[in-house]
Amino acid sequence: MRVMAQVAMVMNLDKCIGCHTCSVTCKQTWTNREGTEYVWFNNVETKPGIGYPKHYEDQERWRGGWVLDDRGRLKLRSGGKVKRLLGLFANPDLPSIDDYYEPITYDYDTLITAPAGRDTPVIRPKSALTGKDTAIKWGANWEDDLGGAAEHAAGDPNIAAMPKQAADKVRFEFERTFMFHLPRICEHCLNPACVSACPSGAMYKRAEDGIVLVDQNRCRGWRMCVSACPYKKVYVNHNTGKAEKCTFCFPRIEAGQPTVCAETCVGRLRYIGMVLYDADAVTAAASVPDPQDLLEAQRNLFLDPADPAVVSAALSAGVPRDWIDAAQRSPVYELAIRHKVALPLHPEYRTVPMVWYIPPLSPVLDAVSEMDGDNADPDQVFHGITQLRIPMEYLASLFAAGDTEVVAGVLMKLSAMRGYMRARTLDGTVAEELLAATGMSSMDMERLYRLLAVAKYDERYVIPPAHRETAAELAELGTGCSLDVPGGPGMGRVLLPLSVLPIKRNGEP
């Protein structure tokens, strides 16, 4: 067992109102420079929809993530090293600017310099790339609140992957449609395909906290990382020709502060914390044959930070004591591992993503009440869940590799928590049936409710600051390509410097 620490995030989709504050603040902080006009490290999509870039979840087209070969071993869907080297100068699996969108600006001078006249001057959209007049046809937020659903949402790859009977439930008529918002950042995976695909070794996973970054001095612009990332969260700066991606706001993390997107989130839906995991077991967990077993395999990677044996192994591996204490108070561990209400996005990509989501729960208690049912009766609550406007099959295609039982279990826990707290608040009774149906104790219910409903700032963000006294140990970058590191991509023992900036500013690293 090799204990390592990883910073991770959970997002509660029930709380996302689609205000895009996280996207705007991230944009202003990280990608407000020339060459990154089309780049959104954080974006908020409306589901169902084809997303940004278009159809990014269609891995038959983009060849992202991992698959198993005939011998059950992991290999990049984009091919082995030989295939990628042969296509080094002509990578066919790249989204075009049309798949993202052509960023635009306006000729504002027209408004200022136009002569007086009877007609109001008009400013035309101009491409931020070419400076020529252009038409606005797509954007990072084009489908917001199902704005483009009638025309595009039927092409959602998740709907295409659902059984026909389940896919037929998805309708886009006003009376029957459903929607929810899905904020996305880089997943900072434990088994990152982008790191393994990089021919120059510029992509790396920091050994101290697991954040995936790009060494701009090493990047040669091969763009294999863009193809390999199944979430399409690696971008190319068209000014420098180099890769850039979400940095998990690592300067803030090192100072014990949350990411900008989490700090400014209006709905307070993001949780950040440390988890401990067994690095030696990552490859095996990502290699289980059945995609629907990947979730449990990933959960089994995480170690109980309160276990004395784990604490001893972590200290022996160099994990600071205060980081272990933070892992013991981690909201990510609580939600994803202890209560099992948070799920990873597309675990079938086998990257072992570290940004988890609590699926959205429609007003199920109201639905039960409308049927003249008892919202404290687990059978009636479960029946209400099966009748939700958001089909469980759709949520399962996003968060559980199609396993509807996993999603139903999560929604049952969430709805049981609401029913339990409602009964306790209204008349002081304890809904024992709900506790028995979910296998949770009253203390579990209280803890889950507090974390999801009334958690304070320091409960949502449990982030230990970096240890500067170990800076001397972090003086060298690893020299080999990540593909050649024993134990899997990004799992090398070489620690990487905290001071390496992944993005150049004003020509300086």
XYZ file of N, CA and C in Angstrom, residues 4-252:
747
model
N -1.098 8.098 -0.817
C -0.895 9.423 -1.378
C -2.128 10.269 -1.098
N -1.945 11.587 -1.175
C -3.039 12.525 -0.921
C -3.508 13.136 -2.231
N -4.786 13.426 -2.304
C -5.375 14.022 -3.502
C -6.401 15.060 -3.083
N -6.305 16.245 -3.658
C -7.346 17.247 -3.454
C -8.478 16.942 -4.431
N -9.712 17.008 -3.955
C -10.854 16.613 -4.769
C -12.022 17.549 -4.504
N -13.040 17.451 -5.364
C -14.197 18.335 -5.272
C -15.480 17.531 -5.442
N -16.516 17.963 -4.743
C -17.875 17.447 -4.923
C -18.780 18.623 -5.245
N -19.681 18.447 -6.214
C -20.667 19.470 -6.546
C -22.066 18.904 -6.354
N -22.895 19.641 -5.633
C -24.280 19.256 -5.395
C -25.153 19.895 -6.467
N -25.564 19.101 -7.450
C -26.286 19.643 -8.599
C -27.674 20.148 -8.244
N -28.204 19.747 -7.091
C -29.496 20.272 -6.669
C -29.439 21.776 -6.400
N -28.235 22.279 -6.141
C -28.103 23.683 -5.756
C -27.667 24.587 -6.902
N -27.302 24.009 -8.036
C -26.805 24.835 -9.137
C -27.969 25.519 -9.838
N -27.915 26.855 -9.906
C -28.987 27.627 -10.545
C -28.580 28.114 -11.934
N -27.399 27.721 -12.395
C -26.973 28.099 -13.741
C -26.680 29.572 -13.896
N -26.169 30.215 -12.857
C -25.890 31.654 -12.936
C -24.576 31.954 -13.647
N -23.683 30.955 -13.758
C -22.410 31.074 -14.475
C -21.424 32.016 -13.795
N -21.650 32.335 -12.531
C -20.677 33.153 -11.810
C -19.329 32.458 -11.739
N -19.346 31.150 -11.529
C -18.100 30.392 -11.466
C -17.332 30.499 -12.777
N -18.035 30.429 -13.896
C -17.380 30.508 -15.198
C -16.752 31.879 -15.422
N -17.497 32.920 -15.054
C -17.015 34.282 -15.299
C -15.799 34.594 -14.439
N -15.840 34.217 -13.167
C -14.705 34.521 -12.293
C -13.476 33.701 -12.676
N -13.697 32.456 -13.098
C -12.579 31.649 -13.584
C -11.993 32.271 -14.842
N -12.855 32.710 -15.744
C -12.401 33.336 -16.988
C -11.560 34.571 -16.699
N -12.017 35.402 -15.792
C -11.297 36.632 -15.475
C -9.968 36.345 -14.791
N -9.893 35.235 -14.080
C -8.667 34.907 -13.353
C -7.626 34.220 -14.234
N -8.065 33.290 -15.090
C -7.124 32.411 -15.771
C -7.080 32.563 -17.290
N -8.159 32.908 -17.957
C -8.150 32.855 -19.428
C -8.666 34.143 -20.052
N -8.239 35.260 -19.518
C -8.637 36.549 -20.104
C -7.501 37.137 -20.932
N -6.710 36.239 -21.535
C -5.521 36.664 -22.288
C -5.670 36.339 -23.767
N -4.842 36.964 -24.569
C -4.831 36.659 -25.996
C -4.457 35.193 -26.205
N -5.204 34.541 -27.060
C -4.971 33.130 -27.342
C -5.911 32.207 -26.601
N -6.624 32.722 -25.611
C -7.533 31.871 -24.827
C -8.968 32.395 -24.869
N -9.299 33.139 -25.921
C -10.630 33.742 -25.988
C -11.747 32.695 -25.948
N -11.510 31.545 -26.544
C -12.542 30.504 -26.617
C -12.471 29.526 -25.451
N -11.525 29.707 -24.557
C -11.215 28.730 -23.514
C -12.005 29.030 -22.244
N -12.668 28.007 -21.725
C -13.351 28.100 -20.432
C -12.892 26.926 -19.580
N -11.992 27.193 -18.630
C -11.576 26.116 -17.726
C -12.772 25.602 -16.938
N -13.678 26.495 -16.590
C -14.932 26.138 -15.924
C -16.070 26.562 -16.837
N -16.966 25.644 -17.141
C -18.174 26.010 -17.874
C -19.364 25.304 -17.258
N -20.533 25.845 -17.447
C -21.762 25.262 -16.901
C -22.662 24.891 -18.078
N -22.922 23.610 -18.218
C -23.744 23.121 -19.314
C -25.170 22.858 -18.835
N -26.103 22.951 -19.744
C -27.463 22.509 -19.484
C -27.618 21.106 -20.053
N -28.097 20.208 -19.223
C -28.370 18.842 -19.659
C -29.870 18.604 -19.668
N -30.405 17.906 -20.682
C -29.688 17.298 -21.799
C -29.191 18.347 -22.787
N -28.128 18.008 -23.469
C -27.512 18.894 -24.441
C -26.214 18.291 -24.918
N -25.661 18.862 -25.982
C -24.455 18.268 -26.576
C -23.180 18.847 -25.997
N -23.292 19.937 -25.203
C -22.162 20.402 -24.428
C -21.150 21.228 -25.175
N -20.031 21.466 -24.478
C -18.930 22.298 -24.991
C -17.617 21.573 -24.723
N -16.836 21.261 -25.794
C -17.191 21.412 -27.203
C -18.297 20.435 -27.607
N -18.822 20.619 -28.810
C -19.958 19.833 -29.250
C -19.663 18.331 -29.172
N -20.601 17.594 -28.592
C -20.539 16.126 -28.547
C -19.255 15.620 -27.892
N -18.727 16.351 -26.892
C -17.457 15.934 -26.294
C -17.550 14.549 -25.654
N -18.757 14.095 -25.310
C -18.919 12.789 -24.679
C -18.935 11.634 -25.682
N -18.888 11.915 -26.958
C -18.909 10.878 -27.983
C -17.482 10.383 -28.219
N -17.070 9.378 -27.466
C -15.688 8.907 -27.555
C -15.427 8.056 -28.790
N -16.472 7.586 -29.438
C -16.258 6.920 -30.721
C -15.744 7.924 -31.753
N -16.067 9.169 -31.563
C -15.615 10.221 -32.474
C -14.289 10.824 -32.025
N -14.165 11.131 -30.733
C -12.996 11.876 -30.265
C -11.894 11.000 -29.709
N -12.187 9.720 -29.431
C -11.153 8.758 -29.035
C -10.462 9.149 -27.737
N -11.246 9.613 -26.763
C -10.667 10.002 -25.489
C -10.787 8.917 -24.436
N -9.986 9.018 -23.387
C -10.045 8.079 -22.274
C -9.321 6.772 -22.543
N -9.666 5.759 -21.746
C -9.004 4.464 -21.801
C -9.990 3.368 -22.183
N -9.454 2.294 -22.744
C -10.200 1.058 -22.973
C -9.303 -0.103 -22.565
N -9.880 -1.296 -22.517
C -9.107 -2.494 -22.214
C -8.786 -3.229 -23.504
N -7.553 -3.714 -23.608
C -7.190 -4.490 -24.790
C -7.643 -5.939 -24.611
N -7.290 -6.795 -25.546
C -7.736 -8.185 -25.526
C -7.229 -8.946 -24.308
N -6.167 -8.454 -23.691
C -5.598 -9.112 -22.518
C -6.037 -8.443 -21.219
N -6.996 -7.525 -21.334
C -7.511 -6.866 -20.140
C -6.629 -5.771 -19.595
N -5.703 -5.279 -20.390
C -4.810 -4.219 -19.937
C -5.289 -2.872 -20.463
N -5.016 -1.838 -19.687
C -5.411 -0.499 -20.091
C -4.610 -0.015 -21.283
N -5.301 0.620 -22.217
C -4.623 1.310 -23.305
C -5.435 2.537 -23.665
N -4.779 3.546 -24.148
C -5.476 4.746 -24.560
C -6.369 4.438 -25.755
N -7.568 4.982 -25.733
C -8.475 4.768 -26.857
C -7.883 5.345 -28.141
N -7.068 6.375 -28.013
C -6.457 7.008 -29.185
C -5.326 6.178 -29.774
N -4.956 5.070 -29.102
C -3.925 4.194 -29.650
C -2.655 4.196 -28.820
N -1.775 3.256 -29.143
C -0.507 3.145 -28.430
C 0.496 4.207 -28.853
N 1.694 4.105 -28.295
C 2.720 5.111 -28.565
C 3.101 5.159 -30.042
N 3.182 3.992 -30.675
C 3.578 3.961 -32.085
C 2.548 4.683 -32.949
N 1.253 4.380 -32.698
C 0.197 5.010 -33.492
C 0.191 6.513 -33.290
N 0.375 6.945 -32.054
C 0.355 8.387 -31.797
C 1.567 9.081 -32.402
N 2.707 8.404 -32.386
C 3.899 9.007 -32.985
C 3.752 9.133 -34.496
N 3.108 8.137 -35.113
C 2.897 8.206 -36.556
C 1.960 9.350 -36.930
N 1.054 9.681 -36.022
C 0.131 10.775 -36.284
C 0.503 12.053 -35.576
N 1.776 12.187 -35.230
C 2.216 13.315 -34.419
C 1.958 14.649 -35.102
N 2.139 14.693 -36.418
C 2.005 15.956 -37.140
C 0.644 16.126 -37.801
N -0.231 15.125 -37.619
C -1.564 15.214 -38.216
C -2.537 14.452 -37.338
N -2.928 15.076 -36.242
C -3.823 14.434 -35.287
C -5.270 14.611 -35.758
N -5.945 13.532 -36.123
C -7.295 13.682 -36.701
C -8.404 13.814 -35.658
N -8.089 13.590 -34.382
C -9.132 13.515 -33.358
C -9.196 14.785 -32.519
N -9.167 15.923 -33.192
C -9.202 17.200 -32.497
C -10.488 17.954 -32.822
N -11.161 18.499 -31.814
C -12.302 19.372 -32.113
C -11.821 20.614 -32.866
N -12.631 21.074 -33.789
C -12.301 22.309 -34.509
C -12.856 23.502 -33.754
N -12.525 24.691 -34.224
C -13.032 25.891 -33.573
C -14.552 25.940 -33.650
N -15.127 25.339 -34.672
C -16.590 25.300 -34.773
C -17.207 24.425 -33.687
N -16.459 23.407 -33.221
C -16.967 22.558 -32.148
C -16.936 23.292 -30.809
N -15.976 24.175 -30.639
C -15.965 25.045 -29.462
C -16.912 26.216 -29.762
N -16.406 27.235 -30.379
C -17.161 28.351 -30.951
C -16.133 29.392 -31.337
N -16.471 30.182 -32.336
C -15.556 31.244 -32.735
C -15.811 32.460 -31.850
N -14.834 32.826 -31.027
C -15.053 33.962 -30.121
C -15.229 35.252 -30.918
N -16.083 36.118 -30.415
C -16.402 37.339 -31.148
C -16.199 38.567 -30.274
N -16.059 39.668 -30.933
C -16.083 40.971 -30.284
C -16.935 41.879 -31.157
N -16.992 43.151 -30.843
C -17.811 44.076 -31.614
C -16.996 45.322 -31.956
N -17.332 45.934 -33.065
C -16.668 47.155 -33.497
C -17.309 48.343 -32.769
N -16.912 48.507 -31.530
C -17.543 49.538 -30.697
C -17.240 50.949 -31.191
N -16.144 51.124 -31.916
C -15.813 52.458 -32.409
C -16.906 53.016 -33.313
N -17.657 52.113 -33.943
C -18.740 52.564 -34.817
C -19.754 53.404 -34.044
N -20.016 53.011 -32.808
C -20.983 53.750 -31.996
C -20.461 55.145 -31.637
N -19.149 55.247 -31.508
C -18.563 56.511 -31.059
C -18.318 57.463 -32.223
N -17.896 56.891 -33.353
C -17.474 57.743 -34.473
C -18.553 57.945 -35.532
N -19.692 57.221 -35.411
C -20.742 57.355 -36.427
C -21.268 58.798 -36.451
N -21.439 59.395 -37.647
C -21.955 60.763 -37.740
C -23.439 60.824 -37.342
N -23.880 61.973 -36.979
C -25.284 62.151 -36.618
C -26.167 61.829 -37.816
N -27.293 61.197 -37.557
C -28.195 60.832 -38.643
C -29.502 60.306 -38.096
N -30.377 59.917 -39.011
C -31.697 59.436 -38.609
C -31.649 58.008 -38.065
N -30.690 57.199 -38.536
C -30.628 55.780 -38.183
C -29.648 55.534 -37.047
N -29.987 54.578 -36.196
C -29.090 54.175 -35.109
C -27.962 53.318 -35.682
N -26.718 53.659 -35.379
C -25.607 52.844 -35.904
C -25.641 51.435 -35.336
N -25.205 50.488 -36.134
C -25.222 49.068 -35.756
C -23.797 48.568 -35.675
N -23.489 47.851 -34.610
C -22.173 47.222 -34.517
C -22.308 45.750 -34.873
N -21.439 45.285 -35.722
C -21.503 43.910 -36.205
C -20.527 43.036 -35.409
N -20.889 41.783 -35.188
C -19.943 40.878 -34.521
C -18.743 40.596 -35.419
N -17.566 40.630 -34.810
C -16.327 40.354 -35.536
C -15.576 39.241 -34.828
N -14.958 38.389 -35.595
C -14.195 37.285 -35.039
C -13.005 37.818 -34.246
N -12.839 37.321 -33.019
C -11.673 37.687 -32.220
C -10.408 37.011 -32.727
N -10.570 36.055 -33.647
C -9.418 35.346 -34.202
C -8.927 36.002 -35.488
N -9.864 36.368 -36.373
C -9.468 36.916 -37.677
C -9.735 38.403 -37.808
N -10.581 38.948 -36.959
C -10.941 40.356 -37.053
C -11.975 40.654 -38.123
N -12.464 39.636 -38.812
C -13.435 39.836 -39.889
C -14.861 39.691 -39.353
N -15.824 40.217 -40.113
C -17.227 40.048 -39.760
C -17.567 38.566 -39.718
N -18.399 38.191 -38.758
C -18.758 36.788 -38.617
C -20.195 36.689 -38.127
N -20.733 35.494 -38.160
C -22.080 35.233 -37.652
C -21.967 34.400 -36.378
N -22.798 34.700 -35.415
C -22.778 33.971 -34.149
C -23.636 32.721 -34.296
N -22.990 31.554 -34.286
C -23.685 30.299 -34.522
C -23.624 29.334 -33.348
N -22.716 29.526 -32.446
C -22.560 28.605 -31.320
C -21.810 29.318 -30.211
N -21.815 28.749 -29.029
C -21.093 29.331 -27.913
C -20.950 28.338 -26.786
N -20.144 28.695 -25.805
C -19.922 27.811 -24.658
C -21.179 27.672 -23.812
N -22.131 28.575 -23.997
C -23.350 28.569 -23.204
C -24.574 28.618 -24.107
N -24.453 28.066 -25.300
C -25.506 28.186 -26.311
C -26.797 27.504 -25.878
N -26.679 26.393 -25.166
C -27.856 25.602 -24.790
C -28.410 25.969 -23.419
N -28.017 27.109 -22.887
C -28.406 27.474 -21.534
C -29.925 27.407 -21.349
N -30.356 26.736 -20.281
C -31.784 26.573 -19.978
C -32.557 26.005 -21.172
N -31.918 25.058 -21.885
C -32.526 24.385 -23.032
C -32.825 25.348 -24.177
N -32.065 26.446 -24.249
C -32.297 27.423 -25.308
C -32.172 26.832 -26.703
N -31.268 25.878 -26.886
C -31.115 25.264 -28.196
C -31.565 23.823 -28.230
N -32.359 23.410 -27.234
C -32.714 21.997 -27.105
C -33.511 21.480 -28.285
N -34.448 22.277 -28.772
C -35.313 21.791 -29.851
C -34.507 21.388 -31.074
N -33.389 22.070 -31.300
C -32.603 21.812 -32.497
C -31.453 20.850 -32.262
N -30.857 20.897 -31.057
C -29.602 20.181 -30.864
C -29.639 19.070 -29.815
N -30.468 19.204 -28.781
C -30.341 18.321 -27.616
C -30.598 16.863 -27.939
N -31.336 16.565 -28.994
C -31.562 15.160 -29.360
C -30.256 14.466 -29.726
N -29.227 15.243 -30.033
C -27.928 14.673 -30.348
C -27.047 14.433 -29.145
N -27.582 14.604 -27.946
C -26.841 14.340 -26.713
C -26.349 12.896 -26.733
N -25.029 12.658 -26.647
C -24.518 11.278 -26.676
C -25.068 10.403 -25.564
N -25.463 11.000 -24.432
C -26.011 10.199 -23.340
C -27.371 9.626 -23.707
N -28.166 10.380 -24.463
C -29.457 9.877 -24.911
C -29.252 8.754 -25.928
N -28.273 8.943 -26.806
C -27.996 7.919 -27.809
C -27.546 6.607 -27.175
N -26.892 6.692 -26.008
C -26.387 5.491 -25.350
C -27.440 4.794 -24.507
N -28.576 5.449 -24.265
C -29.630 4.855 -23.445
C -30.419 3.824 -24.239
N -31.004 2.827 -23.572
C -31.910 1.901 -24.269
C -33.056 2.681 -24.910
N -33.573 2.165 -26.014
C -34.585 2.907 -26.756
C -35.805 3.248 -25.906
N -36.226 2.298 -25.086
C -37.411 2.550 -24.268
C -37.160 3.699 -23.308
N -35.950 3.751 -22.748
C -35.617 4.844 -21.836
C -35.416 6.144 -22.600
N -34.780 6.061 -23.781
C -34.545 7.275 -24.573
C -35.856 7.901 -25.015
N -36.869 7.068 -25.210
C -38.165 7.597 -25.629
C -38.816 8.450 -24.550
N -38.350 8.311 -23.295
C -38.890 9.137 -22.213
C -38.439 10.587 -22.320
N -37.318 10.789 -23.020
C -36.746 12.132 -23.105
C -37.465 12.894 -24.209
N -38.246 13.839 -23.820
C -38.987 14.662 -24.769
C -38.653 16.130 -24.516
N -38.804 16.928 -25.552
C -38.444 18.327 -25.423
C -39.646 19.253 -25.580
N -40.847 18.674 -25.416
C -42.007 19.535 -25.335
C -41.994 20.252 -23.987
N -42.537 21.449 -23.962
C -42.447 22.279 -22.771
C -43.031 21.574 -21.541
N -44.150 20.875 -21.729
C -44.827 20.289 -20.585
C -44.088 19.096 -20.011
N -43.254 18.442 -20.797
C -42.666 17.176 -20.362
C -41.148 17.215 -20.230
N -40.543 18.292 -20.604
C -39.089 18.300 -20.633
C -38.495 18.402 -19.225
N -37.224 18.151 -19.122
C -36.499 18.324 -17.871
C -35.150 18.953 -18.194
N -34.515 19.519 -17.198
C -33.184 20.078 -17.386
C -32.511 20.220 -16.031
N -31.199 20.212 -16.067
C -30.414 20.565 -14.885
C -29.071 21.084 -15.377
N -28.388 21.779 -14.498
C -27.115 22.395 -14.863
C -25.964 21.512 -14.391
N -24.953 21.406 -15.236
C -23.782 20.571 -14.950
C -22.517 21.422 -15.048
N -22.000 21.921 -13.928
C -20.721 22.647 -13.968
C -19.576 21.661 -14.196
N -18.623 22.054 -15.032
C -17.503 21.152 -15.337
C -16.177 21.871 -15.257
N -15.210 21.216 -14.618
C -13.816 21.646 -14.647
C -12.986 20.411 -14.988
N -11.674 20.563 -15.067
C -10.805 19.398 -15.229
C -11.044 18.443 -14.068
N -11.049 17.153 -14.357
C -11.336 16.148 -13.334
C -10.127 15.802 -12.471
N -8.924 16.230 -12.851
C -7.698 15.957 -12.092
C -7.645 14.481 -11.687
N -7.748 13.648 -12.715
C -7.948 12.208 -12.550
C -6.758 11.530 -11.872
N -7.033 10.394 -11.249
C -5.953 9.566 -10.709
C -5.242 8.803 -11.819
N -5.923 8.585 -12.924
C -5.353 7.856 -14.063
C -5.511 8.717 -15.320
N -4.866 9.877 -15.351
C -5.146 10.867 -16.407
C -4.654 10.436 -17.774
N -5.578 10.353 -18.735
C -5.210 9.984 -20.099
C -4.361 11.067 -20.744
N -4.608 12.331 -20.395
C -3.831 13.426 -20.999
C -2.361 13.316 -20.645
N -2.075 12.906 -19.411
C -0.678 12.776 -18.973
C 0.025 11.677 -19.752
N -0.644 10.565 -19.938
C -0.024 9.449 -20.650
C 0.147 9.727 -22.135
N -0.743 10.529 -22.704
C -0.686 10.773 -24.147
C 0.359 11.807 -24.532
N 0.847 12.592 -23.590
C 1.762 13.686 -23.917
C 3.131 13.156 -24.333
N 3.552 13.373 -25.567
C 4.849 12.833 -26.016
C 6.045 13.500 -25.355
N 5.892 14.751 -24.915
C 7.025 15.484 -24.368
C 7.080 15.460 -22.848
N 6.087 14.833 -22.194
C 6.087 14.788 -20.739
C 5.752 16.112 -20.099
N 5.124 17.014 -20.849
C 4.787 18.319 -20.293
C 3.608 18.246 -19.334
N 2.694 17.321 -19.592
C 1.576 17.132 -18.674
C 2.050 16.291 -17.497
N 1.744 16.722 -16.299
C 2.167 15.949 -15.143
C 1.153 16.083 -14.016
N 1.164 15.096 -13.147
C 0.291 15.065 -11.979
C 1.142 15.276 -10.738
N 0.870 16.345 -10.002
C 1.686 16.660 -8.843
C 1.556 15.556 -7.794
N 2.682 15.073 -7.348
C 2.666 13.957 -6.408
C 2.142 14.376 -5.046
N 2.318 15.654 -4.668
C 1.921 16.043 -3.318
C 0.420 16.184 -3.136
N -0.314 16.622 -4.182
C -1.750 16.811 -4.007
C -2.573 16.351 -5.209
N -1.938 15.802 -6.229
C -2.659 15.196 -7.344
C -3.177 16.147 -8.394
N -2.893 17.439 -8.289
C -3.361 18.393 -9.295
C -2.601 18.167 -10.600
N -3.328 18.123 -11.717
C -2.724 17.898 -13.029
C -2.437 19.254 -13.677
N -1.177 19.463 -14.083
C -0.751 20.741 -14.641
C 0.013 20.531 -15.945
N 0.344 21.641 -16.595
C 1.129 21.630 -17.838
C 2.395 22.439 -17.619
N 3.539 21.818 -17.866
C 4.808 22.532 -17.827
C 4.971 23.249 -19.171
N 4.808 24.560 -19.174
C 4.858 25.312 -20.424
C 6.225 25.273 -21.082
N 7.275 25.059 -20.316
C 8.620 24.983 -20.904
C 8.824 23.692 -21.694
N 8.103 22.652 -21.326
C 8.251 21.373 -22.011
C 7.240 21.180 -23.132
N 6.100 21.859 -23.047
C 5.037 21.640 -24.028
C 5.517 22.032 -25.421
N 5.288 21.138 -26.379
C 5.667 21.388 -27.766
C 4.445 21.505 -28.674
N 3.274 21.546 -28.095
C 2.071 21.753 -28.885
C 1.653 20.579 -29.740
N 1.940 19.343 -29.297
C 1.550 18.176 -30.091
C 0.044 17.936 -30.043
N -0.630 18.395 -29.013
C -2.088 18.347 -28.886
C -2.640 16.946 -28.670
N -1.795 15.989 -28.397
C -2.278 14.655 -28.075
C -3.090 14.662 -26.778
N -2.768 15.567 -25.886
C -3.492 15.664 -24.622
C -4.934 16.083 -24.848
N -5.169 16.936 -25.846
C -6.522 17.383 -26.151
C -7.365 16.200 -26.605
N -6.799 15.380 -27.464
C -7.529 14.207 -27.954
C -7.765 13.196 -26.843
N -6.760 12.970 -26.009
C -6.838 11.910 -25.010
C -7.798 12.242 -23.885
N -7.979 13.513 -23.574
C -8.878 13.880 -22.476
C -10.326 13.638 -22.897
N -11.038 12.712 -22.260
C -12.416 12.435 -22.687
C -13.393 13.533 -22.294
N -12.993 14.390 -21.363
C -13.851 15.491 -20.934
C -13.569 16.770 -21.728
N -12.566 16.719 -22.591
C -12.149 17.846 -23.427
C -11.937 19.103 -22.583
N -11.117 18.925 -21.540
C -10.789 20.037 -20.661
C -9.316 20.439 -20.757
N -8.694 20.068 -21.873
C -7.372 20.588 -22.208
C -7.530 21.396 -23.493
N -6.964 22.584 -23.508
C -7.140 23.503 -24.631
C -5.776 23.912 -25.183
N -5.810 24.467 -26.384
C -4.587 24.976 -27.008
C -4.679 26.492 -27.095
N -3.691 27.156 -26.558
C -3.592 28.609 -26.692
C -3.134 28.896 -28.117
N -4.022 29.490 -28.926
C -3.677 29.657 -30.340
C -2.620 30.738 -30.546
N -2.271 31.465 -29.493
C -1.205 32.464 -29.599
C 0.159 31.839 -29.329
N 0.239 30.998 -28.288
C 1.520 30.364 -27.953
C 1.657 28.977 -28.581
N 0.523 28.361 -28.992
C 0.564 27.012 -29.540
C 0.747 25.936 -28.499
N 0.565 26.277 -27.212
C 0.796 25.311 -26.142
C -0.496 24.995 -25.401
N -0.474 23.857 -24.711
C -1.660 23.384 -24.004
C -1.845 24.139 -22.699
N -3.103 24.376 -22.359
C -3.459 24.961 -21.074
C -4.695 24.255 -20.551
N -4.896 24.281 -19.247
C -6.023 23.590 -18.625
C -6.281 24.158 -17.243
N -7.399 23.730 -16.670
C -7.730 24.093 -15.292
C -6.584 23.700 -14.364
N -6.198 24.621 -13.512
C -5.086 24.391 -12.585
C -5.561 24.070 -11.172
N -6.866 23.928 -11.000
C -7.466 23.785 -9.666
C -7.010 24.923 -8.762
N -6.750 26.074 -9.383
C -6.313 27.280 -8.651
C -5.230 26.925 -7.626
N -4.179 26.236 -8.082
C -3.207 25.684 -7.143
C -2.525 26.725 -6.257
N -2.317 28.000 -6.705
C -1.746 28.960 -5.746
C -2.676 29.203 -4.550
N -3.974 29.169 -4.780
C -4.922 29.326 -3.671
C -4.957 28.067 -2.808
